[in-house]
């Protein structure tokens, strides 16, 4: 009976299925496997946890996306462990966009790829939880190495508290700039859900490292309320900053001995290239 249906109907039906449903359906027949495995079904995927909210296990994830690694360009995933993030970064070799929307613990091991390799990732977002800011045990060395391995990275959103000092991170990046083959200056936006340990000086040095950067937002609880299924991060961050500006009557002010203007107070530090 399936053979009698027009191909476009079968393509349309499979396009509405989630990844887990496609992974199960492809096992039922060779014909359905052809349609379930179509690259368009796997180019941009969302990977939710099951109804009980359990975290992804590596063997489960491999069964779902393993046959399609070459086609995956964008992933939004909920409920991860270190080994899940590590597997995605090391195995999805055409991945451009990765959004991680929840974890119990997340450490350096998730982002540390050995041996080091060049990745095609353009955007990386660690959201944690839309209800409260989570913690990730990621240090400055690991983050700077990841940026060096992602020469095409344009947007980095760390909506979590990190185990790193601003001075250490900026110094690590400056070292890589001196070794020009280790760091390209393509980053357009950088968001961190805290301004702890950050000073205006660190922001100015970060702008020098990435001359083309358009925005730097150090906003506590930056991603609280963000719905990854319905909103884009750029739109959300712009609205978040607007709320802070209105609530605190904050105004971009030029920094002494610099042409750059920042919003800088006890609550946040923000830079937008359009202010200068």
mmCIF file of C-alpha atoms in Angstrom:
data_model
loop_
_atom_site.group_PDB
_atom_site.id
_atom_site.type_symbol
_atom_site.label_atom_id
_atom_site.label_comp_id
_atom_site.label_asym_id
_atom_site.label_seq_id
_atom_site.Cartn_x
_atom_site.Cartn_y
_atom_site.Cartn_z
ATOM 1 C CA UNK A 1 0.000 0.000 0.000
ATOM 2 C CA UNK A 2 2.840 2.384 0.814
ATOM 3 C CA UNK A 3 4.273 1.788 -2.655
ATOM 4 C CA UNK A 4 1.092 3.240 -4.127
ATOM 5 C CA UNK A 5 1.509 6.601 -2.383
ATOM 6 C CA UNK A 6 3.207 9.416 -4.323
ATOM 7 C CA UNK A 7 6.789 10.060 -3.131
ATOM 8 C CA UNK A 8 5.969 13.669 -2.272
ATOM 9 C CA UNK A 9 3.315 12.460 0.200
ATOM 10 C CA UNK A 10 5.775 10.186 1.972
ATOM 11 C CA UNK A 11 8.372 12.964 2.097
ATOM 12 C CA UNK A 12 5.750 15.307 3.539
ATOM 13 C CA UNK A 13 4.693 12.812 6.224
ATOM 14 C CA UNK A 14 8.234 12.085 7.391
ATOM 15 C CA UNK A 15 9.068 15.797 7.506
ATOM 16 C CA UNK A 16 6.619 16.216 10.404
ATOM 17 C CA UNK A 17 8.137 13.460 12.545
ATOM 18 C CA UNK A 18 10.620 14.074 15.350
ATOM 19 C CA UNK A 19 14.049 12.460 15.278
ATOM 20 C CA UNK A 20 13.122 9.632 17.642
ATOM 21 C CA UNK A 21 10.069 8.779 15.522
ATOM 22 C CA UNK A 22 12.129 8.799 12.329
ATOM 23 C CA UNK A 23 14.736 6.555 13.956
ATOM 24 C CA UNK A 24 12.054 3.994 14.850
ATOM 25 C CA UNK A 25 10.090 4.205 11.600
ATOM 26 C CA UNK A 26 13.168 3.697 9.397
ATOM 27 C CA UNK A 27 13.562 0.216 10.886
ATOM 28 C CA UNK A 28 10.162 -1.003 9.692
ATOM 29 C CA UNK A 29 10.846 -1.238 5.947
ATOM 30 C CA UNK A 30 13.390 -0.399 3.262
ATOM 31 C CA UNK A 31 10.948 1.940 1.582
ATOM 32 C CA UNK A 32 10.310 3.978 4.720
ATOM 33 C CA UNK A 33 14.015 4.035 5.488
ATOM 34 C CA UNK A 34 14.588 5.835 2.190
ATOM 35 C CA UNK A 35 12.195 8.608 3.162
ATOM 36 C CA UNK A 36 13.137 8.764 6.846
ATOM 37 C CA UNK A 37 16.815 9.087 5.934
ATOM 38 C CA UNK A 38 16.320 11.962 3.513
ATOM 39 C CA UNK A 39 18.975 14.629 4.320
ATOM 40 C CA UNK A 40 16.336 17.355 4.692
ATOM 41 C CA UNK A 41 14.914 15.523 7.719
ATOM 42 C CA UNK A 42 18.268 15.690 9.503
ATOM 43 C CA UNK A 43 19.687 19.063 8.518
ATOM 44 C CA UNK A 44 18.159 20.963 11.476
ATOM 45 C CA UNK A 45 17.088 18.774 14.383
ATOM 46 C CA UNK A 46 15.703 19.071 17.897
ATOM 47 C CA UNK A 47 16.451 16.359 20.438
ATOM 48 C CA UNK A 48 14.116 16.402 23.421
ATOM 49 C CA UNK A 49 14.352 14.181 26.466
ATOM 50 C CA UNK A 50 11.681 11.535 26.966
ATOM 51 C CA UNK A 51 8.429 12.170 28.827
ATOM 52 C CA UNK A 52 10.047 11.389 32.196
ATOM 53 C CA UNK A 53 12.732 14.019 31.602
ATOM 54 C CA UNK A 54 15.673 11.619 31.789
ATOM 55 C CA UNK A 55 18.988 12.818 30.394
ATOM 56 C CA UNK A 56 20.186 11.463 27.077
ATOM 57 C CA UNK A 57 22.368 8.361 27.201
ATOM 58 C CA UNK A 58 25.119 8.029 24.623
ATOM 59 C CA UNK A 59 23.903 4.712 23.204
ATOM 60 C CA UNK A 60 20.397 6.176 22.773
ATOM 61 C CA UNK A 61 21.722 9.221 20.946
ATOM 62 C CA UNK A 62 23.905 7.130 18.644
ATOM 63 C CA UNK A 63 20.904 5.031 17.617
ATOM 64 C CA UNK A 64 18.970 8.175 16.697
ATOM 65 C CA UNK A 65 21.553 10.312 14.899
ATOM 66 C CA UNK A 66 24.374 7.855 14.166
ATOM 67 C CA UNK A 67 23.303 7.073 10.570
ATOM 68 C CA UNK A 68 22.882 10.777 9.748
ATOM 69 C CA UNK A 69 25.996 12.503 11.113
ATOM 70 C CA UNK A 70 27.068 13.840 7.710
ATOM 71 C CA UNK A 71 23.745 15.639 7.168
ATOM 72 C CA UNK A 72 23.361 17.373 10.542
ATOM 73 C CA UNK A 73 24.041 21.115 10.487
ATOM 74 C CA UNK A 74 22.016 22.383 13.441
ATOM 75 C CA UNK A 75 21.133 20.757 16.775
ATOM 76 C CA UNK A 76 19.046 21.900 19.710
ATOM 77 C CA UNK A 77 19.236 19.359 22.493
ATOM 78 C CA UNK A 78 17.738 19.129 25.976
ATOM 79 C CA UNK A 79 19.162 17.081 28.856
ATOM 80 C CA UNK A 80 22.836 16.349 28.218
ATOM 81 C CA UNK A 81 25.899 14.977 29.932
ATOM 82 C CA UNK A 82 29.543 15.690 29.110
ATOM 83 C CA UNK A 83 29.833 12.667 26.837
ATOM 84 C CA UNK A 84 26.779 13.723 24.816
ATOM 85 C CA UNK A 85 28.187 17.173 23.997
ATOM 86 C CA UNK A 86 31.603 15.669 23.280
ATOM 87 C CA UNK A 87 30.093 13.113 20.894
ATOM 88 C CA UNK A 88 28.117 15.759 19.007
ATOM 89 C CA UNK A 89 31.115 18.067 18.546
ATOM 90 C CA UNK A 90 33.494 15.285 17.572
ATOM 91 C CA UNK A 91 31.136 13.290 15.327
ATOM 92 C CA UNK A 92 28.814 15.771 13.582
ATOM 93 C CA UNK A 93 31.549 17.071 11.310
ATOM 94 C CA UNK A 94 29.259 19.405 9.328
ATOM 95 C CA UNK A 95 27.663 20.931 12.418
ATOM 96 C CA UNK A 96 27.208 24.711 12.197
ATOM 97 C CA UNK A 97 24.882 25.534 15.096
ATOM 98 C CA UNK A 98 24.613 23.916 18.540
ATOM 99 C CA UNK A 99 22.219 24.948 21.310
ATOM 100 C CA UNK A 100 22.327 23.045 24.602
ATOM 101 C CA UNK A 101 19.212 23.643 26.664
ATOM 102 C CA UNK A 102 19.730 21.680 29.847
ATOM 103 C CA UNK A 103 22.146 19.610 31.897
ATOM 104 C CA UNK A 104 22.767 18.331 35.397
ATOM 105 C CA UNK A 105 26.536 18.794 35.294
ATOM 106 C CA UNK A 106 28.693 20.104 32.463
ATOM 107 C CA UNK A 107 32.483 20.259 32.611
ATOM 108 C CA UNK A 108 35.628 20.845 30.548
ATOM 109 C CA UNK A 109 35.458 17.303 29.204
ATOM 110 C CA UNK A 110 32.404 18.171 27.111
ATOM 111 C CA UNK A 111 34.325 20.740 25.022
ATOM 112 C CA UNK A 112 37.829 19.275 25.100
ATOM 113 C CA UNK A 113 38.513 17.495 21.810
ATOM 114 C CA UNK A 114 41.683 15.426 21.585
ATOM 115 C CA UNK A 115 43.498 15.491 19.329
ATOM 116 C CA UNK A 116 42.548 19.116 18.553
ATOM 117 C CA UNK A 117 40.724 19.536 15.252
ATOM 118 C CA UNK A 118 39.122 22.337 13.284
ATOM 119 C CA UNK A 119 35.328 22.553 13.623
ATOM 120 C CA UNK A 120 32.773 24.271 11.394
ATOM 121 C CA UNK A 121 30.648 25.518 14.293
ATOM 122 C CA UNK A 122 29.365 29.074 13.794
ATOM 123 C CA UNK A 123 27.109 29.448 16.827
ATOM 124 C CA UNK A 124 27.318 27.810 20.237
ATOM 125 C CA UNK A 125 24.780 28.467 22.982
ATOM 126 C CA UNK A 126 24.808 26.937 26.466
ATOM 127 C CA UNK A 127 21.379 27.832 27.830
ATOM 128 C CA UNK A 128 21.149 25.591 30.867
ATOM 129 C CA UNK A 129 17.631 26.346 32.076
ATOM 130 C CA UNK A 130 14.998 28.954 31.252
ATOM 131 C CA UNK A 131 14.059 28.991 34.956
ATOM 132 C CA UNK A 132 17.406 29.629 36.660
ATOM 133 C CA UNK A 133 21.045 30.184 35.721
ATOM 134 C CA UNK A 134 22.972 26.917 35.829
ATOM 135 C CA UNK A 135 26.656 26.334 36.514
ATOM 136 C CA UNK A 136 29.161 24.837 34.079
ATOM 137 C CA UNK A 137 32.652 23.832 35.175
ATOM 138 C CA UNK A 138 34.455 25.131 32.077
ATOM 139 C CA UNK A 139 37.765 26.938 32.513
ATOM 140 C CA UNK A 140 39.426 29.675 30.463
ATOM 141 C CA UNK A 141 41.928 27.364 28.794
ATOM 142 C CA UNK A 142 39.224 25.019 27.502
ATOM 143 C CA UNK A 143 37.054 27.860 26.197
ATOM 144 C CA UNK A 144 39.941 29.641 24.462
ATOM 145 C CA UNK A 145 41.055 26.363 22.870
ATOM 146 C CA UNK A 146 37.523 25.737 21.616
ATOM 147 C CA UNK A 147 37.390 29.204 20.049
ATOM 148 C CA UNK A 148 40.698 28.474 18.336
ATOM 149 C CA UNK A 149 39.243 25.220 16.992
ATOM 150 C CA UNK A 150 36.177 27.052 15.639
ATOM 151 C CA UNK A 151 37.631 29.589 13.166
ATOM 152 C CA UNK A 152 34.139 30.271 11.760
ATOM 153 C CA UNK A 153 32.536 30.980 15.163
ATOM 154 C CA UNK A 154 30.428 34.152 15.020
ATOM 155 C CA UNK A 155 28.052 33.880 17.998
ATOM 156 C CA UNK A 156 28.872 32.558 21.469
ATOM 157 C CA UNK A 157 26.206 32.566 24.198
ATOM 158 C CA UNK A 158 27.121 31.229 27.632
ATOM 159 C CA UNK A 159 23.890 31.523 29.578
ATOM 160 C CA UNK A 160 25.462 29.982 32.663
ATOM 161 C CA UNK A 161 27.879 30.674 35.490
ATOM 162 C CA UNK A 162 31.390 29.588 34.517
ATOM 163 C CA UNK A 163 34.398 28.572 36.561
ATOM 164 C CA UNK A 164 36.726 31.111 35.019
ATOM 165 C CA UNK A 165 38.267 34.485 35.687
ATOM 166 C CA UNK A 166 37.855 37.252 33.103
ATOM 167 C CA UNK A 167 41.539 38.187 33.223
ATOM 168 C CA UNK A 168 42.573 34.580 32.623
ATOM 169 C CA UNK A 169 40.234 34.158 29.644
ATOM 170 C CA UNK A 170 41.248 37.414 27.960
ATOM 171 C CA UNK A 171 44.942 36.680 28.541
ATOM 172 C CA UNK A 172 44.545 33.195 27.015
ATOM 173 C CA UNK A 173 42.886 34.683 23.927
ATOM 174 C CA UNK A 174 45.583 37.352 23.620
ATOM 175 C CA UNK A 175 48.233 34.629 23.582
ATOM 176 C CA UNK A 176 46.458 32.925 20.708
ATOM 177 C CA UNK A 177 46.213 36.190 18.775
ATOM 178 C CA UNK A 178 49.993 36.455 18.968
ATOM 179 C CA UNK A 179 50.101 33.020 17.333
ATOM 180 C CA UNK A 180 47.945 34.181 14.418
ATOM 181 C CA UNK A 181 47.337 30.697 13.057
ATOM 182 C CA UNK A 182 45.565 29.712 16.287
ATOM 183 C CA UNK A 183 42.829 32.350 16.426
ATOM 184 C CA UNK A 184 40.803 34.035 13.711
ATOM 185 C CA UNK A 185 38.858 37.185 14.487
ATOM 186 C CA UNK A 186 35.379 36.294 13.200
ATOM 187 C CA UNK A 187 33.418 36.503 16.459
ATOM 188 C CA UNK A 188 30.416 38.840 16.110
ATOM 189 C CA UNK A 189 28.730 38.511 19.496
ATOM 190 C CA UNK A 190 29.671 37.267 22.955
ATOM 191 C CA UNK A 191 27.164 36.839 25.793
ATOM 192 C CA UNK A 192 27.875 35.691 29.331
ATOM 193 C CA UNK A 193 25.274 35.351 32.097
ATOM 194 C CA UNK A 194 27.412 37.152 34.671
ATOM 195 C CA UNK A 195 29.679 40.176 34.971
ATOM 196 C CA UNK A 196 31.528 38.670 37.948
ATOM 197 C CA UNK A 197 35.318 39.364 37.720
ATOM 198 C CA UNK A 198 34.776 41.408 34.527
ATOM 199 C CA UNK A 199 35.944 45.023 34.270
ATOM 200 C CA UNK A 200 35.597 47.563 31.485
ATOM 201 C CA UNK A 201 39.254 46.928 30.707
ATOM 202 C CA UNK A 202 38.526 43.280 29.898
ATOM 203 C CA UNK A 203 35.768 44.263 27.478
ATOM 204 C CA UNK A 204 38.062 46.729 25.697
ATOM 205 C CA UNK A 205 40.748 44.057 25.360
ATOM 206 C CA UNK A 206 38.189 41.582 24.020
ATOM 207 C CA UNK A 207 37.160 44.127 21.371
ATOM 208 C CA UNK A 208 40.818 44.473 20.400
ATOM 209 C CA UNK A 209 41.093 40.689 20.018
ATOM 210 C CA UNK A 210 37.938 40.592 17.876
ATOM 211 C CA UNK A 211 37.877 43.917 15.955
ATOM 212 C CA UNK A 212 34.737 42.953 14.020
ATOM 213 C CA UNK A 213 32.704 42.054 17.112
ATOM 214 C CA UNK A 214 29.291 43.748 17.161
ATOM 215 C CA UNK A 215 28.114 43.093 20.716
ATOM 216 C CA UNK A 216 29.341 41.961 24.122
ATOM 217 C CA UNK A 217 26.706 41.369 26.792
ATOM 218 C CA UNK A 218 27.657 40.480 30.368
ATOM 219 C CA UNK A 219 24.136 40.136 31.737
ATOM 220 C CA UNK A 220 23.284 38.182 34.912
ATOM 221 C CA UNK A 221 20.495 35.674 34.256
ATOM 222 C CA UNK A 222 20.817 36.453 30.536
ATOM 223 C CA UNK A 223 18.782 33.475 29.360
ATOM 224 C CA UNK A 224 16.158 33.246 32.114
ATOM 225 C CA UNK A 225 12.782 32.983 30.389
ATOM 226 C CA UNK A 226 14.258 32.124 26.995
ATOM 227 C CA UNK A 227 12.280 29.493 25.062
ATOM 228 C CA UNK A 228 14.596 27.757 22.613
ATOM 229 C CA UNK A 229 11.670 26.304 20.667
ATOM 230 C CA UNK A 230 9.984 29.625 19.944
ATOM 231 C CA UNK A 231 12.593 32.407 19.987
ATOM 232 C CA UNK A 232 15.945 33.265 18.453
ATOM 233 C CA UNK A 233 18.813 34.182 20.752
ATOM 234 C CA UNK A 234 19.621 37.440 18.958
ATOM 235 C CA UNK A 235 16.048 38.671 19.374
ATOM 236 C CA UNK A 236 15.959 37.579 23.006
ATOM 237 C CA UNK A 237 19.263 39.258 23.931
ATOM 238 C CA UNK A 238 18.261 42.526 22.280
ATOM 239 C CA UNK A 239 15.014 42.592 24.274
ATOM 240 C CA UNK A 240 16.841 41.626 27.470
ATOM 241 C CA UNK A 241 19.256 44.526 27.100
ATOM 242 C CA UNK A 242 16.396 46.923 26.305
ATOM 243 C CA UNK A 243 14.676 45.865 29.534
ATOM 244 C CA UNK A 244 17.808 46.566 31.564
ATOM 245 C CA UNK A 245 18.322 49.954 29.916
ATOM 246 C CA UNK A 246 14.726 50.983 30.674
ATOM 247 C CA UNK A 247 14.700 49.572 34.211
ATOM 248 C CA UNK A 248 17.947 51.256 35.246
ATOM 249 C CA UNK A 249 17.833 54.276 32.927
ATOM 250 C CA UNK A 250 21.233 53.125 31.695
ATOM 251 C CA UNK A 251 22.971 55.098 28.968
ATOM 252 C CA UNK A 252 26.044 54.124 26.925
ATOM 253 C CA UNK A 253 28.971 56.244 28.083
ATOM 254 C CA UNK A 254 32.354 56.710 26.374
ATOM 255 C CA UNK A 255 35.260 55.072 28.174
ATOM 256 C CA UNK A 256 38.171 57.313 29.137
ATOM 257 C CA UNK A 257 40.943 57.432 26.523
ATOM 258 C CA UNK A 258 38.803 55.367 24.149
ATOM 259 C CA UNK A 259 36.284 55.939 21.374
ATOM 260 C CA UNK A 260 34.240 53.008 22.654
ATOM 261 C CA UNK A 261 31.028 53.472 24.653
ATOM 262 C CA UNK A 262 29.741 50.959 27.210
ATOM 263 C CA UNK A 263 26.853 50.509 29.572
ATOM 264 C CA UNK A 264 28.644 49.622 32.786
ATOM 265 C CA UNK A 265 27.233 49.402 36.302
ATOM 266 C CA UNK A 266 27.034 47.070 39.284
ATOM 267 C CA UNK A 267 24.530 44.896 37.410
ATOM 268 C CA UNK A 268 25.971 44.450 33.929
ATOM 269 C CA UNK A 269 28.416 45.506 31.246
ATOM 270 C CA UNK A 270 27.219 45.838 27.664
ATOM 271 C CA UNK A 271 28.823 46.872 24.402
ATOM 272 C CA UNK A 272 27.175 47.471 21.056
ATOM 273 C CA UNK A 273 29.239 48.673 18.124
ATOM 274 C CA UNK A 274 26.433 50.993 17.017
ATOM 275 C CA UNK A 275 26.954 53.068 20.190
ATOM 276 C CA UNK A 276 30.475 54.136 19.201
#
